[in-house]
Coordinates of C-alpha atoms in Angstrom, one line a residue:
M2 CA 0.0 0.0 0.0
S3 CA 1.4 3.4 -0.9
T4 CA 1.5 6.2 1.6
Y5 CA -1.3 8.8 1.8
M6 CA -2.2 11.9 3.8
V7 CA -5.5 13.3 5.0
Q8 CA -5.5 17.1 5.2
K9 CA -8.2 19.2 6.9
H10 CA -9.6 22.2 5.1
G11 CA -12.0 24.8 6.6
P12 CA -13.6 24.9 10.1
S13 CA -14.6 21.9 12.1
L14 CA -18.1 20.5 11.5
L15 CA -18.4 19.4 15.2
K16 CA -19.1 21.8 18.1
N17 CA -17.9 19.4 20.8
H18 CA -16.5 15.9 21.2
C19 CA -18.9 13.0 20.5
H20 CA -19.1 9.3 21.4
L21 CA -18.7 6.8 18.5
K22 CA -18.7 3.0 18.8
L23 CA -18.1 1.0 15.6
Q24 CA -18.2 -2.7 14.8
V25 CA -16.9 -3.7 11.3
E26 CA -17.4 -7.1 9.8
R27 CA -16.1 -8.4 6.5
N28 CA -17.2 -11.4 4.4
L29 CA -13.9 -13.2 3.8
D30 CA -15.6 -15.6 1.4
S31 CA -17.0 -12.8 -0.8
W32 CA -15.1 -14.3 -3.8
K33 CA -17.5 -17.3 -3.8
T34 CA -20.6 -16.4 -1.8
H35 CA -22.7 -13.4 -0.8
N36 CA -25.0 -14.9 1.9
V37 CA -23.9 -12.0 4.1
D38 CA -22.9 -8.4 3.3
D39 CA -19.4 -8.0 1.9
I40 CA -18.7 -5.3 4.5
S41 CA -21.0 -4.6 7.4
V42 CA -20.7 -1.6 9.7
H43 CA -22.7 -1.1 12.8
G44 CA -22.2 2.0 14.9
V45 CA -23.6 3.9 17.9
L46 CA -23.3 7.7 17.7
T47 CA -24.2 9.8 20.8
K48 CA -24.0 13.4 21.9
L49 CA -23.1 14.8 18.5
E50 CA -23.6 18.4 17.4
V51 CA -23.0 19.3 13.8
E52 CA -23.2 22.6 11.9
L53 CA -23.5 22.5 8.2
N54 CA -23.5 25.4 5.7
L55 CA -24.3 24.9 2.0
P56 CA -20.8 24.2 0.7
Q57 CA -20.2 21.7 3.6
Y58 CA -23.5 20.0 2.9
R59 CA -22.6 19.6 -0.8
L60 CA -19.2 18.2 0.2
I61 CA -20.9 15.5 2.3
R62 CA -23.3 14.7 -0.4
G63 CA -20.4 14.3 -2.8
F64 CA -18.6 12.0 -0.4
L65 CA -21.7 9.8 0.1
S66 CA -22.3 9.7 -3.7
Y67 CA -18.8 9.3 -5.1
N68 CA -16.5 8.0 -2.3
L69 CA -18.5 5.8 0.0
G70 CA -18.4 2.3 -1.3
E71 CA -16.5 3.2 -4.5
E72 CA -14.7 0.4 -6.3
I73 CA -11.3 -0.4 -4.8
N74 CA -8.9 -3.3 -5.0
D75 CA -7.7 -5.2 -2.1
V76 CA -4.3 -4.5 -0.6
Y77 CA -3.4 -8.1 -0.9
E78 CA -4.4 -11.0 -3.2
S79 CA -6.0 -14.0 -1.6
S80 CA -4.0 -17.1 -1.9
I81 CA -7.2 -19.0 -2.5
L82 CA -8.2 -16.7 -5.4
T83 CA -4.7 -16.9 -6.8
S84 CA -5.0 -20.7 -7.1
I85 CA -8.3 -20.3 -9.0
N86 CA -7.5 -17.3 -11.1
R87 CA -4.2 -15.6 -10.9
D88 CA -5.6 -12.3 -12.2
S89 CA -8.4 -12.1 -9.7
T90 CA -8.7 -9.4 -7.1
L91 CA -11.4 -8.6 -4.6
S92 CA -13.5 -5.5 -5.2
L93 CA -16.2 -3.8 -3.1
N94 CA -18.3 -3.2 -6.2
S95 CA -17.4 -6.3 -8.2
S96 CA -20.5 -7.9 -9.7
S97 CA -18.6 -10.6 -11.7
V98 CA -18.0 -12.9 -8.8
G99 CA -20.5 -15.8 -8.6
N100 CA -22.2 -17.4 -5.7
E101 CA -21.7 -21.0 -4.7
G102 CA -23.2 -23.2 -7.3
G103 CA -22.2 -20.9 -10.2
E104 CA -25.3 -18.6 -9.8
A105 CA -24.8 -15.0 -10.9
N106 CA -25.1 -12.3 -8.2
V107 CA -28.1 -10.0 -8.5
G108 CA -28.0 -6.9 -6.3
F109 CA -26.1 -8.3 -3.3
N110 CA -25.0 -5.8 -0.7
N111 CA -21.4 -4.5 -1.1
L112 CA -21.7 -2.3 2.0
S113 CA -24.2 -2.1 4.7
I114 CA -24.0 0.7 7.3
T115 CA -26.3 0.9 10.4
F116 CA -26.1 3.8 12.9
D117 CA -28.0 4.2 16.1
L118 CA -28.4 7.9 16.7
Q119 CA -28.8 9.2 20.2
D120 CA -29.0 12.9 21.0
V121 CA -27.6 13.8 17.6
S122 CA -28.3 17.4 16.3
V123 CA -27.6 18.8 12.9
S124 CA -27.9 22.6 12.3
L125 CA -28.3 23.9 8.8
N126 CA -27.1 27.4 7.8
Q127 CA -28.0 28.9 4.4
L128 CA -24.8 30.9 3.9
S129 CA -21.2 30.1 4.7
Q130 CA -20.2 33.6 5.8
S131 CA -23.1 34.5 8.0
N132 CA -23.5 33.3 11.6
N133 CA -27.1 34.6 11.8
D134 CA -28.5 32.8 8.7
S135 CA -29.6 29.6 10.4
L136 CA -32.3 27.6 8.7
A137 CA -33.1 24.6 10.8
C138 CA -32.0 22.3 13.5
I139 CA -32.7 18.5 13.3
N140 CA -32.5 16.6 16.6
F141 CA -32.3 12.9 16.3
I142 CA -33.1 12.1 19.9
K143 CA -33.6 8.4 19.2
S144 CA -33.2 7.2 15.6
T145 CA -31.7 4.5 13.4
L146 CA -30.1 5.2 10.0
K147 CA -29.4 2.3 7.6
V148 CA -27.6 2.6 4.3
D149 CA -27.2 -0.3 1.8
S150 CA -25.0 0.0 -1.3
K151 CA -25.6 -2.8 -3.8
S152 CA -23.4 -4.4 -6.5
D153 CA -25.7 -3.1 -9.3
G154 CA -25.1 0.5 -8.3
S155 CA -28.4 1.0 -6.4
Q156 CA -28.7 2.3 -2.9
D157 CA -31.3 2.0 -0.2
I158 CA -31.5 4.5 2.7
D159 CA -33.8 4.1 5.7
L160 CA -34.3 6.5 8.6
I161 CA -36.5 5.3 11.5
S162 CA -37.1 7.7 14.4
H163 CA -38.7 7.0 17.7
E164 CA -38.1 10.6 18.8
I165 CA -37.2 13.5 16.4
L166 CA -37.4 17.3 16.8
I167 CA -37.2 19.6 13.8
T168 CA -37.2 23.4 14.6
D169 CA -37.3 26.5 12.4
T170 CA -34.2 28.5 13.6
R171 CA -34.6 31.5 11.3
K172 CA -34.5 34.9 12.9
W173 CA -36.1 38.1 11.6
L174 CA -33.6 40.9 11.1
Q175 CA -35.7 43.6 12.7
N176 CA -35.8 42.4 16.3
E177 CA -33.8 39.1 16.1
T178 CA -36.8 37.1 17.2
T179 CA -37.8 33.7 15.9
D180 CA -41.1 32.7 14.4
V181 CA -44.0 32.1 16.8
F182 CA -44.3 28.5 15.6
V183 CA -40.7 27.1 15.8
N184 CA -41.4 23.4 16.1
I185 CA -42.0 21.9 12.7
I186 CA -42.0 18.3 14.1
K187 CA -42.1 17.7 17.8
P188 CA -41.7 14.4 19.6
M189 CA -44.7 12.9 21.4
K190 CA -45.0 13.1 25.1
E191 CA -45.4 9.4 25.6
C192 CA -43.6 7.8 22.7
G193 CA -42.4 4.6 24.2
S194 CA -41.6 2.1 21.5
I195 CA -43.8 3.8 18.9
I196 CA -42.1 4.9 15.7
Q197 CA -42.7 8.6 15.2
A198 CA -41.4 9.0 11.6
E199 CA -39.9 7.0 8.8
V200 CA -38.0 8.1 5.7
H201 CA -37.2 5.6 3.0
S202 CA -35.2 6.2 -0.2
R203 CA -34.7 3.8 -3.1
S204 CA -32.2 5.0 -5.6
R205 CA -31.9 3.0 -8.9
E206 CA -30.2 3.6 -12.2
N207 CA -33.1 5.6 -13.8
N208 CA -35.0 7.0 -10.8
T209 CA -35.1 7.7 -7.0
Q210 CA -38.2 7.2 -5.0
F211 CA -38.9 8.5 -1.5
T212 CA -41.5 7.4 1.1
I213 CA -42.2 9.5 4.2
L214 CA -44.3 8.2 7.1
L215 CA -45.5 10.3 10.0
N216 CA -47.2 8.5 12.8
N217 CA -49.5 10.0 15.4
M218 CA -47.9 13.4 15.5
R219 CA -48.4 17.1 14.6
C220 CA -46.5 18.7 11.7
M221 CA -46.5 22.4 11.3
M222 CA -46.7 23.4 7.6
I223 CA -44.8 26.7 7.4
L224 CA -44.8 27.0 3.6
D225 CA -41.9 29.4 3.1
W226 CA -39.7 27.4 5.4
L227 CA -40.6 24.2 3.6
E228 CA -39.6 25.7 0.3
I229 CA -36.2 26.9 1.6
A230 CA -35.5 23.6 3.3
R231 CA -36.4 21.8 0.0
D232 CA -34.0 23.9 -2.0
F233 CA -31.3 23.3 0.5
I234 CA -31.7 19.5 0.6
L235 CA -31.9 19.2 -3.2
Q236 CA -28.6 20.9 -3.8
I237 CA -26.5 19.0 -6.3
E238 CA -23.1 17.9 -5.3
E239 CA -20.1 18.8 -7.5
H240 CA -18.7 16.0 -9.7
P241 CA -15.2 14.8 -8.6
T242 CA -12.2 16.0 -10.6
L243 CA -9.2 13.8 -11.4
D244 CA -5.9 15.3 -10.1
T245 CA -3.5 14.7 -13.0
N246 CA -0.5 15.5 -10.7
V247 CA -1.1 12.3 -8.6
S248 CA 0.6 9.2 -9.9

């Protein structure tokens, strides 16, 4: 493996330290079977506070679209694979490897990520140079995020929330006061094990479909806020550029 360097640009996205617990599992028999995910990541993320402006949001979207689960070769060549085919290498996105019995793979999971979110808040700012241009704050009090990247290029994203709070954090310039109705979505008083909200995304080659489920809760429909939030979320990430100076 050649050497590499990770260099930080811009301010930190995190306000304070957070707690992260990760468990990573890998299918060592992915060259012959996909009964389990090629790579499975399960994490618990607690007490996280993130601030995102528009350029940072587009950067994260680009990372999720173009970097996470991209096709890479193994740092070593399996001796078992070498005995079968000397030119074989493992790949996260390889769809040419067959299952046991010679059956072709159809949409198996290359990468499966599951995060339990506890007291995680994400603040969205409309502009990068203004500290008073806050748009919204999303508090994932008790939620689960699952992302599955498949061998055919499709991706499934599921967000299940038992408790979630979304607030309108805009301030009027005249008196620096917030809107009277600041809670767009508010957690129920007695939630227990009841699911409060679900968001499901199914991204395929030709289309992307979303399903949103709200259960036994009150949603404040502030139309101008919804339009601004929609435009923020639907921002298109920049396509990656190839650095010709790297060999």
